[in-house]
Structures are given as structure tokens and as C-alpha cells.
Coordinates of C-alpha atoms in Angstrom, one line a residue:
Chain A
M1 CA 150.8 103.5 40.0
S2 CA 151.3 100.0 41.1
I3 CA 150.0 98.3 44.2
K4 CA 151.4 95.2 45.9
F5 CA 148.6 92.8 46.4
K6 CA 148.6 90.2 49.0
L7 CA 147.2 87.0 47.8
E8 CA 143.6 87.1 49.0
N9 CA 140.8 84.9 48.1
F10 CA 138.2 87.1 46.6
E11 CA 134.7 85.8 46.2
G12 CA 134.2 87.4 42.8
P13 CA 134.9 90.5 40.7
L14 CA 132.6 92.6 42.9
D15 CA 134.5 91.5 46.0
L16 CA 137.8 92.4 44.4
L17 CA 136.5 95.8 43.2
L18 CA 135.2 96.7 46.6
H19 CA 138.5 95.8 48.1
L20 CA 140.3 98.1 45.6
I21 CA 137.9 100.9 46.3
E22 CA 138.2 100.6 50.0
K23 CA 142.0 100.4 49.7
A24 CA 142.1 103.5 47.6
E25 CA 139.8 105.3 50.1
V26 CA 137.6 106.8 47.3
D27 CA 133.9 107.5 47.2
I28 CA 132.0 104.6 46.0
Y29 CA 129.6 107.0 44.2
D30 CA 132.5 108.7 42.4
I31 CA 134.9 105.9 41.5
P32 CA 138.1 107.1 39.7
I33 CA 137.4 104.5 37.1
S34 CA 140.7 104.6 35.2
E35 CA 142.7 104.2 38.4
I36 CA 140.6 101.4 39.7
A37 CA 140.4 99.6 36.4
Q38 CA 144.2 99.8 36.2
Q39 CA 144.6 98.2 39.6
Y40 CA 142.0 95.6 38.7
L41 CA 143.8 94.6 35.6
E42 CA 147.1 94.5 37.5
Y43 CA 145.5 92.1 40.0
L44 CA 144.3 89.8 37.2
E45 CA 147.8 89.9 35.7
F46 CA 149.3 89.1 39.0
M47 CA 146.9 86.1 39.4
Q48 CA 147.9 84.8 36.0
K49 CA 151.5 85.2 36.9
M50 CA 151.0 83.1 40.0
D51 CA 149.4 80.5 37.8
L52 CA 146.0 81.0 39.5
E53 CA 143.0 80.3 37.4
V54 CA 141.1 83.5 36.7
A55 CA 137.4 82.8 36.6
S56 CA 135.5 84.1 33.6
E57 CA 133.5 86.4 35.7
F58 CA 136.7 88.3 36.5
L59 CA 137.4 88.7 32.8
V60 CA 133.9 89.9 32.1
M61 CA 134.3 92.6 34.8
A62 CA 137.6 93.6 33.3
A63 CA 136.0 94.2 30.0
T64 CA 133.1 96.1 31.7
L65 CA 135.6 98.4 33.4
V66 CA 137.5 99.1 30.2
E67 CA 134.2 99.9 28.5
I68 CA 133.1 102.3 31.3
K69 CA 136.5 103.9 31.1
S70 CA 136.1 104.6 27.4
K71 CA 132.5 105.9 27.8
M72 CA 133.7 108.3 30.5
L73 CA 135.8 110.0 27.7
L74 CA 132.8 110.4 25.4
P75 CA 130.0 113.0 25.7
K76 CA 127.4 111.5 28.1
P77 CA 123.9 110.8 26.9
K78 CA 121.0 112.4 28.8
K79 CA 118.5 110.4 30.9
E80 CA 115.3 109.6 29.2
D81 CA 113.0 110.6 32.0
N82 CA 115.1 113.7 33.0
P83 CA 116.9 115.2 30.0
T84 CA 118.7 117.7 32.2
Q85 CA 120.7 114.9 33.8
E86 CA 123.5 113.0 32.2
I87 CA 123.8 109.2 32.5
D88 CA 126.8 108.3 34.4
P89 CA 128.4 105.3 32.8
R90 CA 129.5 104.1 36.2
E91 CA 125.9 104.1 37.6
E92 CA 125.0 100.5 37.0
L93 CA 128.2 99.3 38.4
V94 CA 127.9 101.5 41.5
Q95 CA 124.5 100.2 42.2
K96 CA 125.7 96.6 41.9
L97 CA 128.6 97.3 44.2
I98 CA 126.4 99.0 46.8
E99 CA 124.0 96.1 46.7
Y100 CA 126.7 93.5 47.0
K101 CA 128.4 95.5 49.8
K102 CA 125.2 95.4 51.9
Y103 CA 125.1 91.6 51.9
K104 CA 128.8 91.3 52.4
E105 CA 128.5 93.3 55.6
F106 CA 125.5 91.2 56.7
T107 CA 127.6 88.1 56.0
L108 CA 130.0 89.1 58.8
L109 CA 127.1 89.5 61.2
L110 CA 125.7 86.1 60.2
K111 CA 129.1 84.6 60.7
D112 CA 129.3 85.8 64.2
K113 CA 125.9 84.5 65.1
F114 CA 126.6 81.2 63.4
E115 CA 129.7 80.8 65.5
I116 CA 127.7 81.1 68.6
Y117 CA 124.7 79.0 67.7
E118 CA 126.5 76.2 66.1
K119 CA 127.8 75.4 69.6
V120 CA 124.3 74.7 70.8
F121 CA 122.9 71.2 71.2
Y122 CA 119.4 70.0 70.9
K123 CA 118.0 66.8 72.3
S124 CA 116.0 64.4 70.3
P125 CA 112.3 63.9 71.1
E126 CA 111.4 61.4 73.7
P127 CA 110.1 58.0 72.5
I128 CA 106.5 58.8 72.3
E129 CA 104.8 55.5 72.9
D130 CA 106.0 55.4 76.5
Y131 CA 103.6 58.3 77.2
L132 CA 100.5 56.8 75.8
S133 CA 97.9 55.9 78.3
D134 CA 95.4 54.3 76.0
F135 CA 95.3 52.8 72.5
T136 CA 92.1 54.4 71.4
S137 CA 94.1 56.3 68.8
I138 CA 95.9 53.3 67.3
T139 CA 96.1 53.6 63.6
G140 CA 97.9 51.4 61.2
V141 CA 97.6 48.4 63.5
S142 CA 95.5 45.7 62.0
A143 CA 94.7 42.1 62.8
D144 CA 96.9 41.1 59.9
L145 CA 99.8 42.6 61.7
L146 CA 99.0 40.3 64.6
A147 CA 99.1 37.3 62.4
K148 CA 102.3 38.5 60.8
T149 CA 103.9 39.1 64.1
L150 CA 103.1 35.7 65.5
N151 CA 104.2 34.0 62.3
S152 CA 107.6 35.7 62.5
I153 CA 108.0 34.8 66.2
I154 CA 107.3 31.2 65.4
Q155 CA 109.6 31.1 62.5
K156 CA 112.4 32.8 64.5
N157 CA 111.9 30.2 67.2
S158 CA 111.9 27.2 64.9
T159 CA 115.2 28.2 63.4
S160 CA 116.8 29.0 66.8
S161 CA 115.6 25.7 68.2
K162 CA 117.2 23.8 65.3
R163 CA 120.4 25.6 66.0
K164 CA 120.3 24.7 69.6
V165 CA 120.4 21.0 68.7
R166 CA 123.5 21.3 66.6
E167 CA 125.5 23.5 68.9
I168 CA 127.3 22.2 71.9
H169 CA 128.9 25.2 73.4
R170 CA 126.6 27.4 75.4
E171 CA 128.5 30.6 75.0
V172 CA 128.4 31.1 71.3
F173 CA 127.7 34.5 70.0
T174 CA 126.8 35.4 66.5
V175 CA 127.2 38.8 65.0
D176 CA 123.5 38.9 64.2
D177 CA 122.5 38.2 67.8
K178 CA 124.9 40.9 68.9
I179 CA 123.5 43.4 66.4
K180 CA 120.0 42.6 67.8
E181 CA 121.2 43.0 71.3
I182 CA 122.8 46.3 70.6
S183 CA 119.8 47.5 68.6
R184 CA 117.6 46.7 71.6
L185 CA 120.0 48.6 73.9
L186 CA 119.9 51.5 71.5
V187 CA 116.2 51.9 71.9
G188 CA 116.6 53.0 75.5
K189 CA 120.1 54.4 75.5
S190 CA 121.7 56.6 72.9
V191 CA 125.2 56.6 74.2
F192 CA 127.3 53.9 75.8
Y193 CA 130.7 52.6 75.9
F194 CA 131.8 49.6 73.9
E195 CA 132.8 47.6 77.0
E196 CA 129.3 47.9 78.4
L197 CA 128.3 45.4 75.7
F198 CA 129.7 42.4 77.3
D199 CA 130.7 40.9 80.6
K200 CA 133.9 41.8 82.3
N201 CA 135.0 38.1 82.0
A202 CA 133.8 37.8 78.4
D203 CA 136.1 35.7 76.2
K204 CA 138.0 37.1 73.3
Y205 CA 135.5 35.5 70.9
E206 CA 132.6 37.5 72.3
V207 CA 134.6 40.8 72.2
I208 CA 135.5 40.2 68.6
V209 CA 131.9 39.3 67.6
T210 CA 130.7 42.4 69.5
F211 CA 133.2 44.5 67.6
L212 CA 132.1 43.1 64.3
A213 CA 128.5 43.9 65.2
I214 CA 129.4 47.5 66.0
L215 CA 131.1 47.8 62.6
E216 CA 128.1 46.4 60.9
L217 CA 125.8 48.9 62.7
V218 CA 128.2 51.7 61.7
K219 CA 127.9 50.5 58.1
R220 CA 124.1 50.6 58.4
K221 CA 124.4 54.1 59.6
L222 CA 122.6 53.4 62.8
I223 CA 125.4 54.4 65.1
T224 CA 128.6 56.3 65.2
V225 CA 131.6 55.4 67.2
Q226 CA 134.4 57.5 68.4
Q227 CA 137.6 57.1 70.3
Y228 CA 139.6 60.1 71.4
M229 CA 143.0 58.3 71.3
S230 CA 144.4 54.9 70.6
F231 CA 143.4 52.3 73.2
D232 CA 140.9 54.8 74.7
R233 CA 137.4 53.7 75.4
I234 CA 135.2 53.5 72.4
L235 CA 132.1 55.5 72.6
V236 CA 129.1 54.2 70.7
K237 CA 126.3 56.6 69.9
R238 CA 122.9 56.2 68.3
K239 CA 122.5 58.2 65.1
K240 CA 119.6 60.7 65.3
S241 CA 116.8 59.7 63.1
N242 CA 115.4 62.5 61.0
S243 CA 111.8 61.6 61.4
Chain B
M1 CA 96.9 76.4 87.9
D2 CA 99.1 79.1 89.2
I3 CA 101.9 80.6 87.1
K4 CA 104.5 78.6 88.9
E5 CA 102.8 75.4 87.9
I6 CA 102.2 76.5 84.4
K7 CA 105.9 77.2 84.1
S8 CA 106.6 73.8 85.5
V9 CA 104.3 72.1 83.0
I10 CA 105.9 74.1 80.1
E11 CA 109.3 72.8 81.3
G12 CA 108.1 69.3 81.1
L13 CA 106.5 69.8 77.7
L14 CA 109.6 71.4 76.1
Y15 CA 111.8 68.6 77.6
V16 CA 109.7 65.8 76.2
A17 CA 109.2 67.4 72.8
G18 CA 112.9 68.0 72.2
D19 CA 111.9 69.7 69.0
A20 CA 110.3 73.1 68.7
V21 CA 106.8 73.3 70.2
S22 CA 104.6 76.0 68.7
L23 CA 102.9 78.6 70.8
K24 CA 99.6 77.3 69.4
E25 CA 100.3 73.8 70.6
L26 CA 101.4 75.0 74.1
S27 CA 98.3 77.1 74.4
H28 CA 96.1 74.2 73.3
V29 CA 97.7 71.7 75.7
L30 CA 97.6 74.1 78.6
A31 CA 94.2 75.4 77.8
I32 CA 95.5 79.0 78.2
D33 CA 95.3 81.7 75.6
E34 CA 98.4 82.3 73.5
S35 CA 99.2 85.7 74.6
T36 CA 99.3 84.6 78.3
V37 CA 101.5 81.6 77.4
K38 CA 103.8 83.9 75.4
K39 CA 104.2 86.2 78.3
I40 CA 104.9 83.4 80.7
I41 CA 107.5 81.9 78.3
N42 CA 109.2 85.2 77.9
Q43 CA 109.5 85.4 81.7
M44 CA 110.9 81.9 81.7
M45 CA 113.5 82.8 79.1
D46 CA 114.6 85.7 81.2
T47 CA 114.8 83.6 84.4
Y48 CA 116.8 80.9 82.6
N49 CA 119.2 83.5 81.3
E50 CA 119.6 85.4 84.6
D51 CA 120.1 82.1 86.5
K52 CA 122.6 81.0 83.8
R53 CA 120.8 77.7 83.6
G54 CA 122.3 75.0 81.6
I55 CA 119.3 74.9 79.3
Q56 CA 117.9 77.9 77.5
I57 CA 114.7 78.5 75.6
I58 CA 115.0 79.8 72.1
E59 CA 112.2 81.1 70.0
V60 CA 111.9 80.3 66.3
N61 CA 109.0 81.4 64.3
S62 CA 106.6 81.4 67.3
S63 CA 107.8 78.0 68.4
Y64 CA 109.9 77.4 71.5
Q65 CA 112.6 74.9 72.0
Y66 CA 115.2 74.0 74.6
C67 CA 118.8 74.0 73.7
T68 CA 122.1 74.0 75.6
R69 CA 124.3 77.1 76.1
P70 CA 127.1 77.7 73.6
E71 CA 129.6 78.2 76.4
H72 CA 129.1 74.7 77.6
Y73 CA 129.9 73.4 74.2
E74 CA 133.2 71.7 75.1
Y75 CA 131.7 69.6 77.9
I76 CA 128.7 68.6 76.0
E77 CA 130.8 67.7 73.0
R78 CA 132.8 65.4 75.2
L79 CA 129.7 63.6 76.2
V80 CA 128.0 63.3 72.9
K81 CA 130.2 63.5 69.9
P82 CA 131.9 66.2 67.9
Q83 CA 129.0 67.5 65.9
T84 CA 129.7 67.3 62.2
R85 CA 130.4 71.0 62.0
Q86 CA 132.1 72.3 59.0
G87 CA 131.6 76.0 59.1
L88 CA 130.1 77.7 56.1
S89 CA 132.4 79.1 53.5
Q90 CA 132.4 82.8 52.7
A91 CA 130.6 82.1 49.4
A92 CA 127.9 80.1 51.2
L93 CA 127.4 82.8 53.8
E94 CA 127.1 85.5 51.1
T95 CA 124.6 83.4 49.3
L96 CA 122.7 82.7 52.5
S97 CA 122.5 86.4 53.4
I98 CA 121.2 87.3 50.0
V99 CA 118.5 84.6 50.2
A100 CA 117.6 85.7 53.7
Y101 CA 116.8 89.2 52.6
K102 CA 115.6 88.7 49.1
Q103 CA 113.5 85.5 49.5
P104 CA 111.9 84.1 47.5
I105 CA 114.8 84.5 45.0
T106 CA 116.1 82.6 42.0
K107 CA 119.6 81.4 41.4
A108 CA 120.0 83.9 38.6
Q109 CA 119.1 86.8 40.9
I110 CA 121.7 85.5 43.4
D111 CA 124.3 85.2 40.8
Y112 CA 123.6 88.7 39.6
I113 CA 124.0 90.2 43.1
R114 CA 127.2 88.2 43.9
G115 CA 128.6 88.7 40.4
V116 CA 129.6 85.0 40.4
K117 CA 127.9 81.6 40.0
S118 CA 126.3 80.4 43.2
E119 CA 125.4 76.9 42.2
S120 CA 127.6 75.0 44.6
S121 CA 126.8 77.4 47.5
I122 CA 123.1 76.8 46.9
S123 CA 123.4 73.1 47.0
R124 CA 125.6 73.1 50.1
L125 CA 123.0 75.4 51.8
Q126 CA 120.3 73.0 50.8
D127 CA 122.3 70.0 52.2
K128 CA 122.6 71.8 55.5
E129 CA 118.9 72.6 55.4
L130 CA 119.4 76.3 55.6
I131 CA 117.5 77.0 52.4
F132 CA 115.0 75.1 50.5
E133 CA 113.4 75.0 47.1
A134 CA 110.1 76.8 47.6
G135 CA 108.7 76.2 44.2
R136 CA 109.1 77.6 40.7
L137 CA 108.7 81.1 39.4
D138 CA 105.9 81.5 36.9
S139 CA 108.2 83.1 34.3
P140 CA 110.1 81.9 31.3
G141 CA 112.2 78.9 32.1
R142 CA 110.2 78.4 35.3
P143 CA 113.3 78.9 37.5
M144 CA 113.4 77.4 41.0
I145 CA 113.0 79.9 43.9
Y146 CA 114.7 79.6 47.2
C147 CA 113.7 80.5 50.8
T148 CA 115.4 80.1 54.1
T149 CA 114.3 77.4 56.5
D150 CA 113.4 77.5 60.2
N151 CA 116.7 75.7 60.7
F152 CA 118.4 78.8 59.4
L153 CA 116.7 80.9 62.0
K154 CA 117.6 78.5 64.7
L155 CA 121.2 78.2 63.7
F156 CA 121.6 82.0 63.5
G157 CA 119.7 82.7 66.7
L158 CA 116.9 84.6 65.0
K159 CA 113.3 84.5 66.1
N160 CA 112.0 85.2 62.7
L161 CA 112.8 86.9 59.5
Q162 CA 111.6 90.3 60.8
E163 CA 114.5 90.1 63.2
L164 CA 117.0 90.4 60.4
P165 CA 118.8 93.6 60.9
P166 CA 117.9 96.3 58.4
L167 CA 120.4 96.5 55.6
Q168 CA 122.2 99.8 55.7
E169 CA 122.4 102.0 52.7
T170 CA 126.1 102.0 52.7
S171 CA 128.3 104.8 51.8
A172 CA 132.0 104.7 51.0
E173 CA 133.2 106.2 54.3
E174 CA 132.0 103.2 56.2
A175 CA 134.2 100.9 54.3
Chain C
M1 CA 134.3 76.4 87.6
D2 CA 132.2 77.3 90.5
I3 CA 129.4 75.1 91.8
K4 CA 126.8 77.2 89.9
E5 CA 128.5 76.7 86.7
I6 CA 129.0 73.0 87.3
K7 CA 125.3 72.6 87.9
S8 CA 124.6 74.5 84.8
V9 CA 126.9 72.2 82.7
I10 CA 125.2 69.2 84.3
E11 CA 121.9 70.5 83.3
G12 CA 123.0 70.8 79.7
L13 CA 124.5 67.4 79.7
L14 CA 121.5 65.6 81.1
Y15 CA 119.3 67.5 78.7
V16 CA 121.2 66.6 75.6
A17 CA 121.7 63.0 76.7
G18 CA 117.9 62.5 77.3
D19 CA 119.0 59.0 78.5
A20 CA 120.7 58.1 81.8
V21 CA 124.2 59.4 82.1
S22 CA 126.4 57.5 84.5
L23 CA 128.1 59.2 87.4
K24 CA 131.3 58.0 85.9
E25 CA 130.7 59.7 82.6
L26 CA 129.7 62.9 84.3
S27 CA 132.8 62.9 86.4
H28 CA 134.9 62.2 83.3
V29 CA 133.3 64.9 81.2
L30 CA 133.5 67.5 84.0
A31 CA 136.9 66.4 85.1
I32 CA 135.7 66.4 88.7
D33 CA 135.8 63.4 91.1
E34 CA 132.7 61.3 91.3
S35 CA 131.9 61.9 95.0
T36 CA 131.9 65.7 94.4
V37 CA 129.7 65.3 91.3
K38 CA 127.4 63.1 93.3
K39 CA 127.1 65.6 96.0
I40 CA 126.3 68.4 93.5
I41 CA 123.7 66.3 91.7
N42 CA 122.0 65.5 95.0
Q43 CA 121.8 69.2 95.7
M44 CA 120.3 69.7 92.3
M45 CA 117.7 67.0 92.8
D46 CA 116.6 68.7 96.0
T47 CA 116.4 72.1 94.3
Y48 CA 114.4 70.7 91.5
N49 CA 112.0 69.2 93.9
E50 CA 111.7 72.2 96.1
D51 CA 111.1 74.5 93.1
K52 CA 108.6 72.0 91.7
R53 CA 110.4 72.2 88.4
G54 CA 108.8 70.6 85.4
I55 CA 111.8 68.3 85.0
Q56 CA 113.2 66.2 87.8
I57 CA 116.4 64.2 88.0
I58 CA 116.1 60.5 88.9
E59 CA 118.9 58.3 89.9
V60 CA 119.1 54.8 88.5
N61 CA 122.0 52.5 89.3
S62 CA 124.4 55.4 89.8
S63 CA 123.2 57.0 86.6
Y64 CA 121.2 60.2 86.4
Q65 CA 118.4 61.1 84.0
Y66 CA 115.9 63.9 83.5
C67 CA 112.3 63.0 83.4
T68 CA 109.0 64.8 83.6
R69 CA 106.8 64.9 86.7
P70 CA 104.1 62.3 86.9
E71 CA 101.6 65.0 87.9
H72 CA 102.1 66.7 84.5
Y73 CA 101.2 63.5 82.8
E74 CA 97.9 64.7 81.3
Y75 CA 99.5 67.7 79.6
I76 CA 102.4 65.9 78.2
E77 CA 100.1 63.2 76.9
R78 CA 98.0 65.9 75.2
L79 CA 101.1 67.3 73.5
V80 CA 102.5 63.9 72.5
K81 CA 99.3 62.2 71.3
P82 CA 98.6 63.8 68.0
Q83 CA 101.9 62.6 66.8
T84 CA 101.0 59.0 67.7
R85 CA 101.5 56.6 64.9
Q86 CA 101.2 53.2 66.3
G87 CA 101.3 53.2 70.0
L88 CA 102.2 49.6 70.5
S89 CA 105.8 48.6 71.2
Q90 CA 107.1 45.6 69.3
A91 CA 107.2 43.7 72.5
A92 CA 103.6 44.5 73.4
L93 CA 102.5 43.6 69.8
E94 CA 104.2 40.3 70.0
T95 CA 102.7 39.4 73.3
L96 CA 99.3 40.5 72.1
S97 CA 99.5 38.4 68.9
I98 CA 100.4 35.3 70.9
V99 CA 97.5 35.8 73.4
A100 CA 95.1 36.5 70.6
Y101 CA 95.8 33.2 68.8
K102 CA 96.8 31.0 71.7
Q103 CA 94.3 32.0 74.4
P104 CA 93.8 31.0 77.1
I105 CA 97.6 31.1 77.7
T106 CA 99.9 31.4 80.7
K107 CA 102.8 33.8 81.1
A108 CA 105.2 30.9 81.0
Q109 CA 103.8 29.8 77.6
I110 CA 104.1 33.3 76.2
D111 CA 107.7 33.6 77.5
Y112 CA 108.5 30.3 75.9
I113 CA 107.1 31.3 72.5
R114 CA 108.7 34.7 72.5
G115 CA 112.0 33.4 74.0
V116 CA 112.1 36.4 76.4
K117 CA 110.3 37.5 79.5
S118 CA 107.0 39.1 78.7
E119 CA 106.0 40.3 82.2
S120 CA 106.1 44.0 81.4
S121 CA 104.3 43.6 78.1
I122 CA 101.6 41.6 79.8
S123 CA 101.0 44.2 82.5
R124 CA 101.0 47.0 79.9
L125 CA 98.5 45.2 77.8
Q126 CA 96.4 44.7 80.9
D127 CA 96.6 48.4 81.8
K128 CA 95.4 49.1 78.3
E129 CA 92.6 46.6 78.7
L130 CA 93.6 44.6 75.7
I131 CA 94.1 41.4 77.7
F132 CA 92.8 40.3 81.1
E133 CA 93.4 37.6 83.7
A134 CA 90.8 35.0 82.9
G135 CA 91.5 32.8 85.9
R136 CA 94.0 30.2 87.0
L137 CA 95.1 27.0 85.3
D138 CA 94.5 23.9 87.3
S139 CA 98.1 22.7 87.2
P140 CA 101.1 22.9 89.5
G141 CA 101.7 26.4 90.6
R142 CA 98.2 27.3 89.4
P143 CA 99.5 29.9 86.9
M144 CA 97.3 32.8 85.7
I145 CA 95.9 32.5 82.3
Y146 CA 95.3 35.4 79.9
C147 CA 92.7 36.1 77.2
T148 CA 92.0 39.1 75.0
T149 CA 89.2 41.6 75.9
D150 CA 86.3 42.9 73.9
N151 CA 88.2 46.1 73.8
F152 CA 90.9 44.3 71.8
L153 CA 88.3 43.1 69.3
K154 CA 87.0 46.6 69.0
L155 CA 90.4 48.2 68.5
F156 CA 91.4 45.7 65.8
G157 CA 88.0 45.9 64.1
L158 CA 87.2 42.3 64.7
K159 CA 83.7 40.9 65.4
N160 CA 85.0 37.9 67.2
L161 CA 88.1 35.8 67.6
Q162 CA 87.2 33.6 64.6
E163 CA 87.7 36.6 62.5
L164 CA 91.5 36.6 63.2
P165 CA 93.4 36.1 59.9
P166 CA 94.7 32.5 59.6
L167 CA 98.3 31.8 60.5
Q168 CA 100.6 30.4 57.8
E169 CA 100.2 26.7 57.5
T170 CA 103.8 25.6 58.0
S171 CA 104.5 27.6 61.1
A172 CA 101.0 27.0 62.6
E173 CA 101.6 23.3 62.8
E174 CA 104.9 23.7 64.6
A175 CA 103.5 26.0 67.2

């Protein structure tokens, strides 16, 4: 008897066996082993003909089926704990199939639930420090931090004042400044449009610098950007931190 | 505080937290015993659902959390960004369902039940924070054991592991 | 969509955003004209207030945002506090470090050193009793001068201001 298989993606030999058993509409506890083994081998042959790689697990199962088939022809040994009962050579396989089938069915249920709940959104926690009323619980803040902070302010200032002397144009934007500006904006706002980052009458240079800053922030994995179609507005979004 | 006000405070708390807030914390913050808080939250959950509010409360392992409704998905996605959602493969789902019921479980045990190697499924499930390495079994080879995470419960709309439907002892007719 | 559903979607949107969402964005996402969206949100704001809900909607510059109610402050603080790590924003820390080393100092001087306006940091630091208004400078405009408080010393484990760690030589001279 030969069955035409449609090319299905079976998860493993147990999956394939279950499929064959269901198709043949036979009792899982009383599998007609030679018939099923035959179909199983045909399927493997078919896969090979289609140049599909047959995973080793499938071959192991094929050997097992053939072994069970031959054992079925021999006188069956008695069970150790109950000598009146014969050991069915199919028993172990049946147990495995039943176990696997349980989870396979549950998988469908999980899949349904997953499809619902993956469409649900969660909001990130509010920035906590805004809610603090006193600092009595400050930890990790030391006087050294104060010194460090002031030092860095002073340093920052001294470099920026040097720059001021050299530069003539007032409206000069650097990528670094833009990155800082955007980062500051990101603290309070998680989503904004690209064009919110500069004036309506901003010159081309500023737009380019802003765009470079955005690219850099994307690279640093701080934001994601998205655009639904060409020339559409670019949406900039803060990446959720996993803290 | 009357019940109405308690509910109002809980709303504020869940909003600010964003994350799941445990019943214990809520009880502590409100200075009301856990079972009363639980009752009140259950009422809130019902009201939210009856009123078809845009936010719902979900329970995960005795913690509560706001989330949006799946049916508003398309609008919210338009505002935020398409979530990086690549569904789970059949192999990953199978592995996940086995871990869910059999946890703690080793890779070898999963392989045995599925009849195939589950390595890549396991690592994908870990990446998605649906299962985690819960330690090592004190047996030869000290194999790693796996359990499901709270994130698993959340993503599958389960309150806790006890809510997993009982596995049926299947018979062939059902197939 | 009927109005109820629109309201429900808006709830979800405001929740997920956490931040302010502009009327323009809402209108775009909902595909409903701005004036209708505005009308609906105004209704929602009223309902939230009438029902004394734990979340309220505030309007800022034609943007809308969820926030908690001020009267629930103490509960929310209780929830949020254990997770506190540092509690000082960068801006507040900068301002504080300047006042600590340069006191007595005016607001204009602080602004000059930081290169940005420090008004809100100053008033927050005053609220927290880390700095105080120590009088007025006898110069044009008679600006207010600020000094650190005893509370500041206490919190930073300092006996007195002489105990502040020395600033780096190079930058100190420039300052």
C-alpha cells in the first residue's frame, strides 16, 4: 500500500509517526506496526528522492520500527513483575508517542494564547527620582562625586570657551552637541519625530548634523528609528533599558 | 480610605510602576491586608474588562501589571514601533510546552520526549526570556536544568503554573 | 469605531507612551481629525476627574499625558522609594557641587559655570533642604546668594565644608 505524502515539515520522527497513525485512523495502543513502518520508510525514501536531508533521528526511528516489527514475529517474553503478561514490543514506543502527543496538543493551545498576548504592550516604569520627596535615602552619593562633578563641569566649560574664541559663526552645530541635546530630550520623552529636533527654518547643515547624531545614537543602541515609507516622517524612539 | 479611593490609589501605583507590582508590595504600601487588596484588584479587573477599558490588569505570579488590550494592537503599534515580534517556531513551542509541564527539566529529557535535539530551541527560548537556566542537576555530568520565567506566564496570559491546563491522557480517537 | 472604543484606544496609547502624546500624533494614529480627538479627550479628562480615577490626563501644549494624582503622592512614594538608587538628578548634582565649593554664590554665577539655567535645580535643592538662601549680595540687582545646609553635610557624611575633597589643580585655578 502506498500513500501520497504531501511535503510537510515534521518536527521529528515522533511527529511523523503520529501523523501516520492519525492518517491511518488506527488505535495508538494497537499500532499495526508493519503497515506503519512501511509508510514511515516510504516517507523517508520520498524525502531522499526530493533531496531533503533526513536527520539522523529519523533513521534511528526507522531502525527501531524494523526491530519492533521483527520482535512482533517472535514469541514474546513475559513481564518480570507479572509473568502472566507478555511484553508488547511496541509498548515503549507507544508510551513515547502518547507523551509526545500530549505536549504537541498543548503546543497548539500555547500558540493561540501567544498570538493574543504578543499583541499586548507594557509601559516602562516612570523615572523614579521625580517622585522622591527627600534625599534621606541617598546611597552611592559621596562627596567625591561632588568634586568629580564640578571638575567635569569646569573642564567642559574651559574647552567650550576656547572653542568660542576660534569660531566666528554663531550657528554651528556639532554632532556631539546634537547627540547631547537628543539624549537630554530622550530623558523626558520616549518618542518624537525627527523634525522636532530642529527649528522650522533650520539650515541644511543643522539638519544633516542632526541626522548624523541620530545615526550615531542608533549605533549606540539608544534609540530606534522608523519610517513607514520613503519621505515619510521619521519616528525616533528611545530604546527600553532593561534595568 | 473607602474602596473607591483604594482603587484609585492602586491605579496610580500600577501606572507608575509600569512593571508588575506584587500583592505584597501593594498591601504594604496601602497598609491593607493582602486578601482584601486581592479582592479589590479582582473587582477592578472585572470592571476594566466590562467597561472595555483601554488598559487591563493582568496577574502574574501574584503580581499585577497594566497592559494594553490585544485588540488595540494595530493603533498602539502605529504610535510606538512594530515590536520585534518573530513568532515562535513549532519546535520552540514544543520545547516550551515540555519545559512548562516538566520543569525543572534537563536538555536530555526534553530531547527524549521530542525525539529530536532541542538545543537551538532552548537557546532561542532563553534569548526570549521564556525559560532560564535554573541551576545544575546533582547527577553525573551535572546537566543544566531549565524552568519557565514569569515572562513566559505573562506572554501566554497565565496567572501561574497551576493555571496550565491539565494534560489529557490522550487516546487515539481524539487524534 | 464608536466613541467608547476610541476612548479605549486613547487610554491604551497614553498608557504605553507614558510621555506626552501630541494631539497631532493621536489624530494620526486614530485616523480621526484633531478637533474630534480633542473633544473626546476633554470628555475623558472630565470623566477621570469625576470618577476620581487614580490616573488623570493633563494637557501640555496640545499634548496629552497620563499622570498620577497629587493626593496619592504618599502611597506612590512608598512604592517607589525602596528602588531608589541615587535620587539626585545630574542637574541637581551639578548645581549642588557648584554651591558646595563656590558658596556663597548667586544663581547667575551657577548658570554661568554650568552653561545652562539652574533655576529648577536650585529650587529642588532648596525643597530638599540641601541649600538655602543665605541673603542678598550687595551689588546691582541685589541677587540672592546660596549656601549649603547642615543637612547637606550630614547627607554627604562631612563634618564641615573644609572636609570637601580638593578639586583638581588645573581646573581649580581656571574656575
